[in-house]
XYZ file of C-alpha atoms in Angstrom:
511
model
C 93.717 99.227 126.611
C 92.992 100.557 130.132
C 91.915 98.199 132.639
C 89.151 99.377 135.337
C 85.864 98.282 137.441
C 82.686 99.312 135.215
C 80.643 101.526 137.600
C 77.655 100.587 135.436
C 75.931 98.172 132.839
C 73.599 99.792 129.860
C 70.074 98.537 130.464
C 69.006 98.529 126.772
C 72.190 96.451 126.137
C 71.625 94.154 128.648
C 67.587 93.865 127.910
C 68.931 92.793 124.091
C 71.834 90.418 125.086
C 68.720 88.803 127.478
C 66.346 88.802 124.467
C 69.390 86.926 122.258
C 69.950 84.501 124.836
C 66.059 83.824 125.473
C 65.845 82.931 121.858
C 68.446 80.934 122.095
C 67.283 79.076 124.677
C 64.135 78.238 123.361
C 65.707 76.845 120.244
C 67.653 74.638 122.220
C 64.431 73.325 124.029
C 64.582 75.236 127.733
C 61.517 75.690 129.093
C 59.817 78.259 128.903
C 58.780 79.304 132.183
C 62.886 78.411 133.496
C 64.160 80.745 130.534
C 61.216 83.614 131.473
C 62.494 83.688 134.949
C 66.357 83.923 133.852
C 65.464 87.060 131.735
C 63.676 88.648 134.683
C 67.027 87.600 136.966
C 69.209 88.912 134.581
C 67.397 92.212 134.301
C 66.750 92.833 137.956
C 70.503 91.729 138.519
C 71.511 94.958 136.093
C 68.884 97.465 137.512
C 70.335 96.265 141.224
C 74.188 96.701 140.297
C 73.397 99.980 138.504
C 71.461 101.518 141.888
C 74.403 100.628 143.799
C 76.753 101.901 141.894
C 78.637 99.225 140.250
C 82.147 98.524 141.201
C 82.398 101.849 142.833
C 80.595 100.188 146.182
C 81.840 97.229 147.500
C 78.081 96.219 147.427
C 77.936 96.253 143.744
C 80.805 94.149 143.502
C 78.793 91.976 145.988
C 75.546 91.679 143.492
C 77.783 91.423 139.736
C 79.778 88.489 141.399
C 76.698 87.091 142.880
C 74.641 87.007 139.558
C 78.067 86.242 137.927
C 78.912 83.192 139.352
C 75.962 81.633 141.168
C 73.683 81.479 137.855
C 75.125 83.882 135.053
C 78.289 82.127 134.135
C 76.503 78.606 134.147
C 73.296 79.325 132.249
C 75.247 81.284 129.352
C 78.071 78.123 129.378
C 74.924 76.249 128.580
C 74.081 78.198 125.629
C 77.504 77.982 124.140
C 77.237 74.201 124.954
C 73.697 74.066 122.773
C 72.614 72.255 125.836
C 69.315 72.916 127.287
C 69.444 75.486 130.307
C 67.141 73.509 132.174
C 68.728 70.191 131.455
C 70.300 68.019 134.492
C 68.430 69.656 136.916
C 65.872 68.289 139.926
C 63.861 71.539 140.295
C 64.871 74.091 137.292
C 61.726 76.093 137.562
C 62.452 76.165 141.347
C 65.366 77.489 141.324
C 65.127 80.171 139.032
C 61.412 81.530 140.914
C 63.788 81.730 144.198
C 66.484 83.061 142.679
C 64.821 85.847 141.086
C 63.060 86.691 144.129
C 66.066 86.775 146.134
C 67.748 89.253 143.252
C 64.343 91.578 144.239
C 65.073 91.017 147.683
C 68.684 92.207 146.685
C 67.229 95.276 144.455
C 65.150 96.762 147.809
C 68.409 96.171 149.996
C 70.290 98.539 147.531
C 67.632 101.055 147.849
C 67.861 100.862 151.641
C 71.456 100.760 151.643
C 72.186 104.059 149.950
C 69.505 105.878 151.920
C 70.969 104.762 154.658
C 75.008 105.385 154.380
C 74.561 108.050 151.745
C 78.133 108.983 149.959
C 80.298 107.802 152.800
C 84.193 108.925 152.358
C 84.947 105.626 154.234
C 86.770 105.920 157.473
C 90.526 106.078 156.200
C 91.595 109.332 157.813
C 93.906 110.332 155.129
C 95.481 108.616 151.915
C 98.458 106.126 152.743
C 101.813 105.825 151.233
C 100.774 102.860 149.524
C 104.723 101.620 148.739
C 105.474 101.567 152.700
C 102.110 100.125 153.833
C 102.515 97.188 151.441
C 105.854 96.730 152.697
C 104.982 97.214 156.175
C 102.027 94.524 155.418
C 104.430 92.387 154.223
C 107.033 91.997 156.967
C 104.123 91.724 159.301
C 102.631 88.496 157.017
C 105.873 87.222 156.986
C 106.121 87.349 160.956
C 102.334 85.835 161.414
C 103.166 83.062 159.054
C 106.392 82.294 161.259
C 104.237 82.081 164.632
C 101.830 80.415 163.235
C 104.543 77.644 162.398
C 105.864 78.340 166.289
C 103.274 79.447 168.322
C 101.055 77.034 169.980
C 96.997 78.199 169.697
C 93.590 76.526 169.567
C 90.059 78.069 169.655
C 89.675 81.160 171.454
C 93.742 81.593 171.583
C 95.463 84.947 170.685
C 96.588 83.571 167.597
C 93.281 82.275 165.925
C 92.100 85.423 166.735
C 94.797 87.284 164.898
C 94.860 84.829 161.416
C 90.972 85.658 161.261
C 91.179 89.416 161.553
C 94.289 89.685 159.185
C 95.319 89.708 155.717
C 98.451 91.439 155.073
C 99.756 89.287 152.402
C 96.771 90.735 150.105
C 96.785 93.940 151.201
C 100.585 93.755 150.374
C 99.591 92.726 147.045
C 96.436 95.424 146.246
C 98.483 98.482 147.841
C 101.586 97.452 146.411
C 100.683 97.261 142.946
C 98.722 100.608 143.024
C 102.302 101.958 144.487
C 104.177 100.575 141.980
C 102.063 101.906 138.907
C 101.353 104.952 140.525
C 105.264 105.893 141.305
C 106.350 104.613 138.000
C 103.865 106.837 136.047
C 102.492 103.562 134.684
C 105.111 101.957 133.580
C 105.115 98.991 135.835
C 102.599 97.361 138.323
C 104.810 95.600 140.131
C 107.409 95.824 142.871
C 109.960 93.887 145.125
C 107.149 93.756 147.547
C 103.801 92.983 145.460
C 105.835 89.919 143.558
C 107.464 88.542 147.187
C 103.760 88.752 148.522
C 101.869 87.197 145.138
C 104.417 84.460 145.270
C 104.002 83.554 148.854
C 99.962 84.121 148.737
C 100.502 81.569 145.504
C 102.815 79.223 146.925
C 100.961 78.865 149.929
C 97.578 78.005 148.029
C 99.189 75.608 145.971
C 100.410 73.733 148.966
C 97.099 73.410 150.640
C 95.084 72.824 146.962
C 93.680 75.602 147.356
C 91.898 77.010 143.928
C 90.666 80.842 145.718
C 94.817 80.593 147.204
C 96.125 79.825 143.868
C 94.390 82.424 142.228
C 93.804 85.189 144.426
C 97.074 87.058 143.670
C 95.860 87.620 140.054
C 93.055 88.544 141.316
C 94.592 91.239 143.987
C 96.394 92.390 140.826
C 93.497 92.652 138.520
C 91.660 94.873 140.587
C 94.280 97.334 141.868
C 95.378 98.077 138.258
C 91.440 98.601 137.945
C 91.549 100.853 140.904
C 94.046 103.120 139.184
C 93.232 102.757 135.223
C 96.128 101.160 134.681
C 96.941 100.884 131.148
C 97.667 97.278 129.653
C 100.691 96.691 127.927
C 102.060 93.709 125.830
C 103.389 91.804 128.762
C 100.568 92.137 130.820
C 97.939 90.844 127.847
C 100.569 87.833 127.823
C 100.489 87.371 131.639
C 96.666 87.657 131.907
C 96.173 85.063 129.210
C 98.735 82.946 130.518
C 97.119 83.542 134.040
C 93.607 82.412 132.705
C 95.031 79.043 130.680
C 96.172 78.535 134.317
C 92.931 79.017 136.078
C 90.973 77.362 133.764
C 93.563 74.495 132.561
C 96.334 74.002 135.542
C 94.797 74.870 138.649
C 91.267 72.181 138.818
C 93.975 69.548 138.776
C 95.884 70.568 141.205
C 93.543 71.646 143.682
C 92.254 67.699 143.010
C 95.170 66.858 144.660
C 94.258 66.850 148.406
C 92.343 63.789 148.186
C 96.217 62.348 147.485
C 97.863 64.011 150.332
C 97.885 61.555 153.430
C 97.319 63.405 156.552
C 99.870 65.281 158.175
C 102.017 65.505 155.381
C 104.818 68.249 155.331
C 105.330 70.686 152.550
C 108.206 69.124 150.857
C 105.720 66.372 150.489
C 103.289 68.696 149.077
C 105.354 70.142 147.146
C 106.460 66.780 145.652
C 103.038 65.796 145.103
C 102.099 69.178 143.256
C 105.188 68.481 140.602
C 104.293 64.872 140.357
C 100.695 66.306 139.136
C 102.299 69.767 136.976
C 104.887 66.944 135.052
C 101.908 64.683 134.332
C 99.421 66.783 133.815
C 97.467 64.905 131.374
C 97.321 61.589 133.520
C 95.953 63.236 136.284
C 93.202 65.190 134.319
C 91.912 61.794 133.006
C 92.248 60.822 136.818
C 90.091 63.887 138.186
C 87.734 63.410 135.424
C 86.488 59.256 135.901
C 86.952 60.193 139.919
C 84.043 63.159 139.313
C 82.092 60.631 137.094
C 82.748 58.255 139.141
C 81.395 59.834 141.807
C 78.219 61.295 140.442
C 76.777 58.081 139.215
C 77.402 56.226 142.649
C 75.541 59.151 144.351
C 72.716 58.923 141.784
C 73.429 62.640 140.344
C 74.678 64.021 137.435
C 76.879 67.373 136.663
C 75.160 70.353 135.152
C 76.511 69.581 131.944
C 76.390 67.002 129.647
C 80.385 66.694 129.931
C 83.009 67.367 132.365
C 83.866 71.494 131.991
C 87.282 71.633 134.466
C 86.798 75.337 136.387
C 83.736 75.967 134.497
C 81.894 73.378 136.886
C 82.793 75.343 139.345
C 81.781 79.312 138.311
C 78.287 78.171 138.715
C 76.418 77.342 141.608
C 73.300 75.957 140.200
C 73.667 72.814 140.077
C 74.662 71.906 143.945
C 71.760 74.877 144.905
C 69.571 72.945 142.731
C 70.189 69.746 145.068
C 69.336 71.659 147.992
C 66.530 73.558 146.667
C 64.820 69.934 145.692
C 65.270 68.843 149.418
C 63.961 71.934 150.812
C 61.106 72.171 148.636
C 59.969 68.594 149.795
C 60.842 68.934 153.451
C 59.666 70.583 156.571
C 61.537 73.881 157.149
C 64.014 74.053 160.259
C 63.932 77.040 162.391
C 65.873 80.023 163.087
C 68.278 78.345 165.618
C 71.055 78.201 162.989
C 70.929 81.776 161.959
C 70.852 82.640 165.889
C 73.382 80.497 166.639
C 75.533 82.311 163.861
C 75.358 85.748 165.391
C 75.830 84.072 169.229
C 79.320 83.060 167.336
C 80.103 86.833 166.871
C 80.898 86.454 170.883
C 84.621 86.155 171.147
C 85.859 82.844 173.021
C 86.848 84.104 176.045
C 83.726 85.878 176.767
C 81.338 82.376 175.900
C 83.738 79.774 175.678
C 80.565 77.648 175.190
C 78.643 79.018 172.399
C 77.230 76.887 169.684
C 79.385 75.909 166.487
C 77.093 76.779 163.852
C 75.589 74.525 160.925
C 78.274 73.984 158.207
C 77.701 73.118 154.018
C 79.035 69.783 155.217
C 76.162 69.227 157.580
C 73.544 70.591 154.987
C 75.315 68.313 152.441
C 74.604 64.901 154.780
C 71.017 66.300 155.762
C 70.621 66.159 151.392
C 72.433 62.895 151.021
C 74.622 62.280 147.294
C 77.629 64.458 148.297
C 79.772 62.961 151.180
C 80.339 59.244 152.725
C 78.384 58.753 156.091
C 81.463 59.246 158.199
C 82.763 62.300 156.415
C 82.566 64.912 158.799
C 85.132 67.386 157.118
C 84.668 67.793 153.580
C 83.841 71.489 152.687
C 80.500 71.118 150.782
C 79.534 75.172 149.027
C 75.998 76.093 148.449
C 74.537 79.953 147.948
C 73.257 81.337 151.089
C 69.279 81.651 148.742
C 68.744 77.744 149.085
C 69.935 77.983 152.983
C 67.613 80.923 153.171
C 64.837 78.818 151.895
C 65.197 76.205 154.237
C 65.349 77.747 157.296
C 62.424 80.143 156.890
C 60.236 78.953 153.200
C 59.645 82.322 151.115
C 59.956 84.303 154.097
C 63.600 83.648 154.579
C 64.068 84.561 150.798
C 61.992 88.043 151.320
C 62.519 88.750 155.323
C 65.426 86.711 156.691
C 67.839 87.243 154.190
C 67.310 91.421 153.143
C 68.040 91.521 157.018
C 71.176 89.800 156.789
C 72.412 91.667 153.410
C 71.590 94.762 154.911
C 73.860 94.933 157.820
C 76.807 93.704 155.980
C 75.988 96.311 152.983
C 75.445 98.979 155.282
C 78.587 98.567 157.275
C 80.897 97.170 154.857
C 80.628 100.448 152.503
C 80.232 102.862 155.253
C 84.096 101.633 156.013
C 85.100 101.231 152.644
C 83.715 104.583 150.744
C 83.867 105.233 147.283
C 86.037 102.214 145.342
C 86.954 104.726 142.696
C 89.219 107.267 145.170
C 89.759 104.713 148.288
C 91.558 101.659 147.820
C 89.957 99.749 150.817
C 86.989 98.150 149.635
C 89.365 96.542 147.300
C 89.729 93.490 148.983
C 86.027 92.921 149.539
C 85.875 92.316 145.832
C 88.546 89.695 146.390
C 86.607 88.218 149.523
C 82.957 88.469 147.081
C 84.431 86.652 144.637
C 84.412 83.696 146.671
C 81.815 84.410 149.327
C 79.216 85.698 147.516
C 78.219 83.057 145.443
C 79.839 79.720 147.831
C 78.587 81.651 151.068
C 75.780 80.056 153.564
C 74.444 82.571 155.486
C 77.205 82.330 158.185
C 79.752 83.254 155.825
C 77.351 86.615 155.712
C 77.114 86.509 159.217
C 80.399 86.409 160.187
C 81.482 88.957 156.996
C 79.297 91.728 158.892
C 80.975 91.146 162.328
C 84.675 89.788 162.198
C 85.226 90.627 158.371
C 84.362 94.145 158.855
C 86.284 94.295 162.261
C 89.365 92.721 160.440
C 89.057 95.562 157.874
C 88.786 98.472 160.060
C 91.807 97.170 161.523
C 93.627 96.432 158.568
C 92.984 99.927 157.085
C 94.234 101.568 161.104
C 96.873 99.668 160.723
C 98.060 100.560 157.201
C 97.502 104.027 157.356
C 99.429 104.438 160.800
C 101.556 101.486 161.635
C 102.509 99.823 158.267
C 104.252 102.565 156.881
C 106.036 103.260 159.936
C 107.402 99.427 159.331
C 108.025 99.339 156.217
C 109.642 103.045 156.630
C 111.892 101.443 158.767
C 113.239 98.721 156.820
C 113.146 100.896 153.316
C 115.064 103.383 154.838
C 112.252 106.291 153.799
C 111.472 109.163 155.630
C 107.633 108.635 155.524
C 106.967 111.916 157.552
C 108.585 114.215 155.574
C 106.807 112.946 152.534
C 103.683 113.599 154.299
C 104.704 117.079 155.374
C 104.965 117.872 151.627
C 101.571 117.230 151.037
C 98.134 118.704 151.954
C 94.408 118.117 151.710
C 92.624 119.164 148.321
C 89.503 121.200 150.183
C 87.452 120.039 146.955
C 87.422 115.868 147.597
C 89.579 115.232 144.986
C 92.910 113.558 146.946
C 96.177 115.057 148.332
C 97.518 116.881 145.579
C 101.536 118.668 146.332
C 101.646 121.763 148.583
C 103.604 123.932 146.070
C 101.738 122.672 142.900
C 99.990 125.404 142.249
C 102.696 127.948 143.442
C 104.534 126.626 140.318
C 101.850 127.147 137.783
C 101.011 130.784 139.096
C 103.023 132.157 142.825
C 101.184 135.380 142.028
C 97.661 134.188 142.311
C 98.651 133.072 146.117
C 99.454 137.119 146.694
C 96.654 139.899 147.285
């Protein structure tokens, strides 16, 4: 079974799957108008990820994962559940209408997008040695996670800087497993380097309860072996499925566990507290579970469904939107000063060492009231940028402010990355989507189109020059004579061997 990135979804399949699942609804009791509007979201969702060209642009990744996990994922849970789609909700109606005009918002920003960048071969100058650039990535993690235990930095200091514009660890992960399949003929997909830099990207989520640090090696995995077609064997089926009991079983529970830690706690303490929770797994689940009911009848709301669902609460974002949604819908709209005060943020430090600090979910989530104690100032609180939209500018935020917004970060962020079927960059802004598209305020967009994009022009300068030369130096490789062995195939299609074709034929190469 080969494992890759669909670069499409069939319309008529998708129009008959929506049909099935309208009819289900409506035996279940959803409204009508709420399971109407879903059908229209679902197929605009398809038409948009088909125009942009599936997982082949880092945009398309953008609107599956979007659809996927902000509504898709819940409503069809619901289904399966035989619970009403519409059920446990303030606004339903609400918050499908701006939903599905924010997915035609999305559909016109497509169009716009690909007249605008066209088929852009990204800005990689030539193909890497993807072996010695993960390596090279690696050591260089390795050294940034040792100054960052050493080095003294605050706001504005060389070293915040340098942790936002960086992610070796997984680059070290995506390049090195699309090294290690492609130099082992498919045989393996991993390497010394891709397993040292999955268990430190894993190790170091699990220490901070971290679910998107716990499971973003399996995720770096998952779409390299896409990226090169990789062919499943036995032992990867077992350590996907063992990978999803974790995900979906293990990793809620843990990630529960920062409301134990007491602050400033070391990581042998952290460590202790995340066995504690692994060896008693079952206590603790009961725990997490009459906390999070606990919780949602003191604050006067309830879960979007019936019963608690572990990570399933949590691959929808419909019911905290639907929260925010109510309060905007009932309130006076704010102005633009937040989404201003984003971009002014673009301005490094040292340039405006007074520029604003922008509006947060945890602000948003004491402005709405039922999430956070009055004193809680730094609980993370995730909402969809749509109901943010919504609130700062009505209807025209869904159909003006935000198609702005989406359309510089679309623009730039596949003009860099290219084609995700031949260039491996845009790889990682499928990992990055897959949290920020669906738990991103319109910051996180903000920032994604001005230090996210800078961080991966870097990153892919840095691999394609400087990486290899480092990980060259500790592998004991000759990366330049490997290079010198190779040329450009004049037809687009990669670097193919200088004497490959002098092997088939040396005569046709002689007039």
């Amino acid at each position: 079974m080969l494992i890759q990135l669909p670069d499409r979804i069939s319309l008529a399949k998708a129009v008959l799957f929506g049909a099935v699942l309208f009819c289900v609804q409506q035996a279940q009791h959803t409204d009508l108008t709420f399971s109407v509007l879903f059908f229209g979201y679902l197929i605009l969702s398809v038409i948009t990820f088909n125009i942009a060209g599936g997982f082949s642009k880092a945009s398309g990744a953008y609107v599956f994962l979007s659809m996927a996990l902000t509504v898709g994922i819940g409503v069809l849970w619901k289904a399966i559940l035989g619970e009403p789609a519409d059920s446990n909700l303030l606004v339903p109606q609400f918050d499908m209408a701006c939903y599905t005009a924010s997915m035609f918002s999305l559909l016109l920003v497509i169009v716009a997008t690909k007249k605008l960048v066209g088929l852009s071969r990204g800005i990689a100058p030539v193909e890497p040695n993807y072996t010695l650039s993960a390596t090279g990535c690696l050591i260089v993690g390795i050294l940034q996670t040792i100054l960052n235990n050493f080095a003294t930095g605050g706001t504005g200091s060389f070293m915040s800087a340098f942790n936002q514009l960086s992610q070796f660890y997984p680059l070290a992960i995506i390049l090195g497993t699309i090294g290690a399949i492609r130099e082992s003929g498919g045989r393996r997909s991993v390497n010394f380097v891709s397993s040292m830099a999955m268990a430190l990207v894993f190790a170091s989520g699990t220490l901070v309860f971290s679910k998107q640090g716990m499971l973003m090696s399996g995720a770096c995995w998952i779409v390299a072996a896409a990226f090169t077609r990789y062919k499943l064997r036995l032992i990867n089926v077992i350590a996907l499925a063992l990978f999803g009991y974790f995900a979906f079983a293990i990793s809620p529970t843990i990630a529960a566990g920062r409301q134990r830690i007491r602050e400033g706690a070391g990581n042998l303490d952290r460590a202790a507290l995340v066995y504690e929770i692994v060896t008693h797994m079952h206590e603790f689940k009961e725990i997490e579970q009459e906390s999070e009911e606990h919780v949602l009848e003191t604050q006067g709301r309830s879960g979007y469904y019936n019963e608690h669902q572990g990570l399933v609460d949590r691959l929808s974002m419909l019911s905290v939107d639907d929260t925010f949604f109510n309060y905007a819908s009932k309130s006076n709209h704010i102005d633009y000063k937040p989404v201003l005060d984003n971009y002014e943020n673009l301005i490094p430090h040292v340039i405006d060492p007074d520029k604003p600090v922008p509006l947060s979910g945890n602000y948003y989530a004491h402005q709405i009231g039922g999430f956070l104690a009055g004193d809680d100032d730094s609980t993370g609180i995730s909402f969809s940028p749509i109901p943010e939209a919504f609130y700062v500018g009505g209807w025209a935020g869904i159909f003006l402010l935000l198609p702005f917004i989406w359309l510089c970060l679309f623009c730039t962020v596949d003009y860099i990355c290219g084609d995700l079927r031949r260039y491996p960059w845009g790889l990682f802004m499928v990992v990055v989507f897959a949290h920020s598209a669906p738990e991103s305020l319109l910051g996180g967009l903000i920032w994604l189109t001005g230090f996210g994009n800078l961080g991966l022009v870097i990153g892919i300068l840095f691999c394609t020059y400087v990486t290899p030369v480092i990980g060259a130096l500790f592998s004991g490789k000759n990366r330049f004579a490997e290079r010198a062995s190779k040329t450009l195939d004049l037809s687009g299609q990669g670097v193919v061997p200088l004497t490959a074709p002098l092997m088939k034929n040396p005569n046709r190469w002689i007039s």
